[in-house]
């Protein structure tokens, strides 16, 4: 059976505009839930779009009928990052709720873009020039509320001018990277090395890989007692990332030294 990481590779090797965001996000969830039936949950997204004709219908379906909203009480629960658990529990974090909104909207024939605000994530509907906050129950955000949300999320004071540069429309690759970054932070904090391993393996399949992310994979393997494998992985990545080769080679040597 193909592993979740291998399937994720197949999905994200395509140009960002051709990536099936919903399937890729569900494949992230399948790494944490190996028995997850990804095609069945894709059908759930399909069914949610049936009968939705416009933005008002999308908001009604997801936030009134389904009752999706932000999970402020257990914000850092990893389940808030997994689409099937968000749909089951009707609770999530900004990015997972936004992905559901985007994917149901796409199936209904609506363009819904992800917007990677600093410290928050919302969606934009170009046809109506409207921003929505899925974490806030699908609230429509006027310019004043957008600025208020930005300042609340970042702590920025009045000396920081709010403008369009803080509202970038992001690609599927960038959204998946951000979802994995959230999980990386959670699993690092909890010391869940085996979960951190698959998160980093997926992240390393996406663009703009950092030396810290590569080194993190080595450390995640080492934390599971797999020092030789960790060193080998670092050496393999050093061969492919010449600008980071020296640091990665040094990290690999440090892992091998721990074998003695």
Coordinates of C-alpha atoms in Angstrom, one line a residue, residues 64-245:
X64 CA -25.0 27.8 9.5
X65 CA -26.0 24.3 8.4
X66 CA -22.8 22.5 9.3
X67 CA -21.8 24.9 12.1
X68 CA -18.1 25.2 11.4
X69 CA -16.3 27.6 13.6
X70 CA -12.9 28.2 15.3
X71 CA -11.8 26.0 18.2
X72 CA -10.6 28.7 20.6
X73 CA -10.8 26.3 23.6
X74 CA -8.4 23.6 22.2
X75 CA -6.6 25.7 19.5
X76 CA -3.4 23.6 19.7
X77 CA -5.0 20.2 19.4
X78 CA -3.4 18.5 16.3
X79 CA -6.9 17.3 15.3
X80 CA -7.7 20.9 14.4
X81 CA -5.2 20.5 11.4
X82 CA -6.8 17.3 10.0
X83 CA -9.7 18.0 7.7
X84 CA -11.7 14.9 8.5
X85 CA -11.6 15.7 12.2
X86 CA -12.5 19.3 11.6
X87 CA -15.6 18.1 9.6
X88 CA -16.5 15.6 12.3
X89 CA -16.1 18.0 15.2
X90 CA -17.2 21.1 13.4
X91 CA -14.1 22.9 14.9
X92 CA -10.8 23.9 13.5
X93 CA -8.0 26.5 13.2
X94 CA -8.1 29.3 10.6
X95 CA -6.1 27.4 7.9
X96 CA -8.0 24.1 8.1
X97 CA -11.4 25.9 8.1
X98 CA -10.2 28.0 5.2
X99 CA -9.1 25.0 3.1
X100 CA -12.6 23.5 3.6
X101 CA -14.2 26.8 2.5
X102 CA -11.9 26.9 -0.5
X103 CA -12.5 23.3 -1.6
X104 CA -16.3 23.4 -1.1
X105 CA -16.4 26.7 -2.9
X106 CA -14.3 25.3 -5.8
X107 CA -16.7 22.4 -6.2
X108 CA -19.6 24.8 -6.3
X109 CA -17.9 26.8 -9.1
X110 CA -16.7 29.7 -6.9
X111 CA -13.2 31.0 -6.8
X112 CA -12.1 31.2 -3.1
X113 CA -8.5 32.1 -2.5
X114 CA -6.4 31.5 0.6
X115 CA -5.0 34.7 2.2
X116 CA -1.9 34.1 4.4
X117 CA -2.2 37.0 6.8
X118 CA 0.6 37.2 9.5
X119 CA -0.7 35.2 12.4
X120 CA -4.0 34.4 10.8
X121 CA -5.6 32.9 7.7
X122 CA -8.7 34.1 5.8
X123 CA -10.2 33.7 2.4
X124 CA -10.9 36.1 -0.5
X125 CA -13.7 35.7 -3.0
X126 CA -12.6 37.8 -6.0
X127 CA -16.0 37.8 -7.8
X128 CA -17.5 39.8 -4.9
X129 CA -14.3 41.4 -3.6
X130 CA -15.1 40.0 -0.1
X131 CA -12.9 38.6 2.6
X132 CA -14.3 36.0 4.9
X133 CA -13.0 34.8 8.3
X134 CA -13.8 31.0 8.5
X135 CA -12.4 30.9 12.1
X136 CA -15.0 33.5 13.0
X137 CA -17.9 31.5 11.6
X138 CA -17.6 32.9 8.0
X139 CA -17.8 36.5 9.1
X140 CA -17.5 39.1 6.2
X141 CA -14.5 41.3 6.9
X142 CA -14.7 44.9 5.8
X143 CA -11.4 46.9 5.6
X144 CA -11.7 48.1 9.2
X145 CA -12.3 44.6 10.6
X146 CA -9.4 43.3 8.5
X147 CA -7.1 45.8 10.0
X148 CA -8.4 45.0 13.5
X149 CA -7.9 41.3 12.9
X150 CA -4.3 41.9 11.7
X151 CA -3.4 44.0 14.8
X152 CA -5.0 41.5 17.1
X153 CA -3.1 38.6 15.5
X154 CA 0.2 40.3 15.3
X155 CA 0.2 42.7 18.2
X156 CA 1.3 45.5 15.7
X157 CA 0.7 49.0 16.9
X158 CA -0.4 52.1 15.1
X159 CA 3.1 52.7 13.9
X160 CA 2.8 49.8 11.5
X161 CA 0.8 50.8 8.5
X162 CA -1.7 48.2 7.4
X163 CA -1.9 47.5 3.7
X164 CA -2.3 45.0 0.9
X165 CA 1.2 43.6 1.5
X166 CA -0.2 41.9 4.6
X167 CA -2.9 40.1 2.6
X168 CA -1.1 37.9 0.1
X169 CA -3.0 35.3 -1.8
X170 CA -1.1 32.1 -1.4
X171 CA -0.6 29.0 -3.5
X172 CA -1.5 25.4 -2.6
X173 CA 2.2 24.7 -1.9
X174 CA 2.3 27.6 0.5
X175 CA -0.9 26.5 2.3
X176 CA 0.4 23.0 2.7
X177 CA 3.7 24.3 4.0
X178 CA 1.9 26.4 6.6
X179 CA -0.3 23.5 7.7
X180 CA 2.8 21.3 8.1
X181 CA 4.6 24.1 10.0
X182 CA 1.7 24.2 12.5
X183 CA 2.0 20.5 13.0
X184 CA 5.8 20.6 13.2
X185 CA 5.5 23.2 16.1
X186 CA 3.0 21.0 17.9
X187 CA 4.9 17.8 17.6
X188 CA 8.2 19.4 18.6
X189 CA 6.6 20.8 21.7
X190 CA 5.1 17.5 22.7
X191 CA 8.2 15.4 21.8
X192 CA 6.3 13.2 19.4
X193 CA 9.3 12.3 17.3
X194 CA 7.6 9.7 15.1
X195 CA 4.9 12.2 14.1
X196 CA 7.5 14.9 13.6
X197 CA 9.3 12.6 11.2
X198 CA 6.4 12.3 8.8
X199 CA 5.6 16.0 9.0
X200 CA 9.1 16.9 8.1
X201 CA 9.3 14.3 5.3
X202 CA 6.2 15.9 3.8
X203 CA 7.6 19.4 4.2
X204 CA 10.8 18.5 2.5
X205 CA 8.8 17.6 -0.6
X206 CA 7.6 21.2 -0.9
X207 CA 9.5 24.3 -2.3
X208 CA 11.7 26.5 -0.2
X209 CA 13.3 23.9 2.1
X210 CA 15.5 25.3 4.9
X211 CA 18.5 23.8 6.5
X212 CA 16.7 23.8 9.9
X213 CA 13.9 21.6 8.4
X214 CA 16.4 19.1 7.0
X215 CA 18.3 19.0 10.2
X216 CA 15.0 18.6 12.1
X217 CA 14.4 15.3 10.2
X218 CA 17.8 14.0 11.3
X219 CA 17.0 15.0 14.9
X220 CA 13.6 13.4 14.7
X221 CA 15.1 10.1 13.6
X222 CA 17.8 10.3 16.2
X223 CA 15.2 10.8 18.9
X224 CA 13.8 7.4 17.9
X225 CA 17.2 5.8 18.2
X226 CA 17.8 5.8 14.5
X227 CA 21.1 7.8 14.5
X228 CA 22.6 6.1 11.5
X229 CA 19.5 6.7 9.4
X230 CA 19.4 10.3 10.5
X231 CA 23.0 10.9 9.5
X232 CA 22.4 9.2 6.2
X233 CA 19.4 11.4 5.5
X234 CA 21.3 14.5 6.3
X235 CA 24.2 13.4 3.9
X236 CA 21.7 12.7 1.2
X237 CA 20.1 16.1 1.5
X238 CA 23.6 17.7 1.6
X239 CA 24.3 16.3 -1.8
X240 CA 21.1 17.9 -3.2
X241 CA 21.4 21.3 -1.5
X242 CA 24.9 22.5 -2.1
X243 CA 24.3 25.9 -0.4
X244 CA 23.5 24.1 2.8
X245 CA 25.9 21.2 2.4

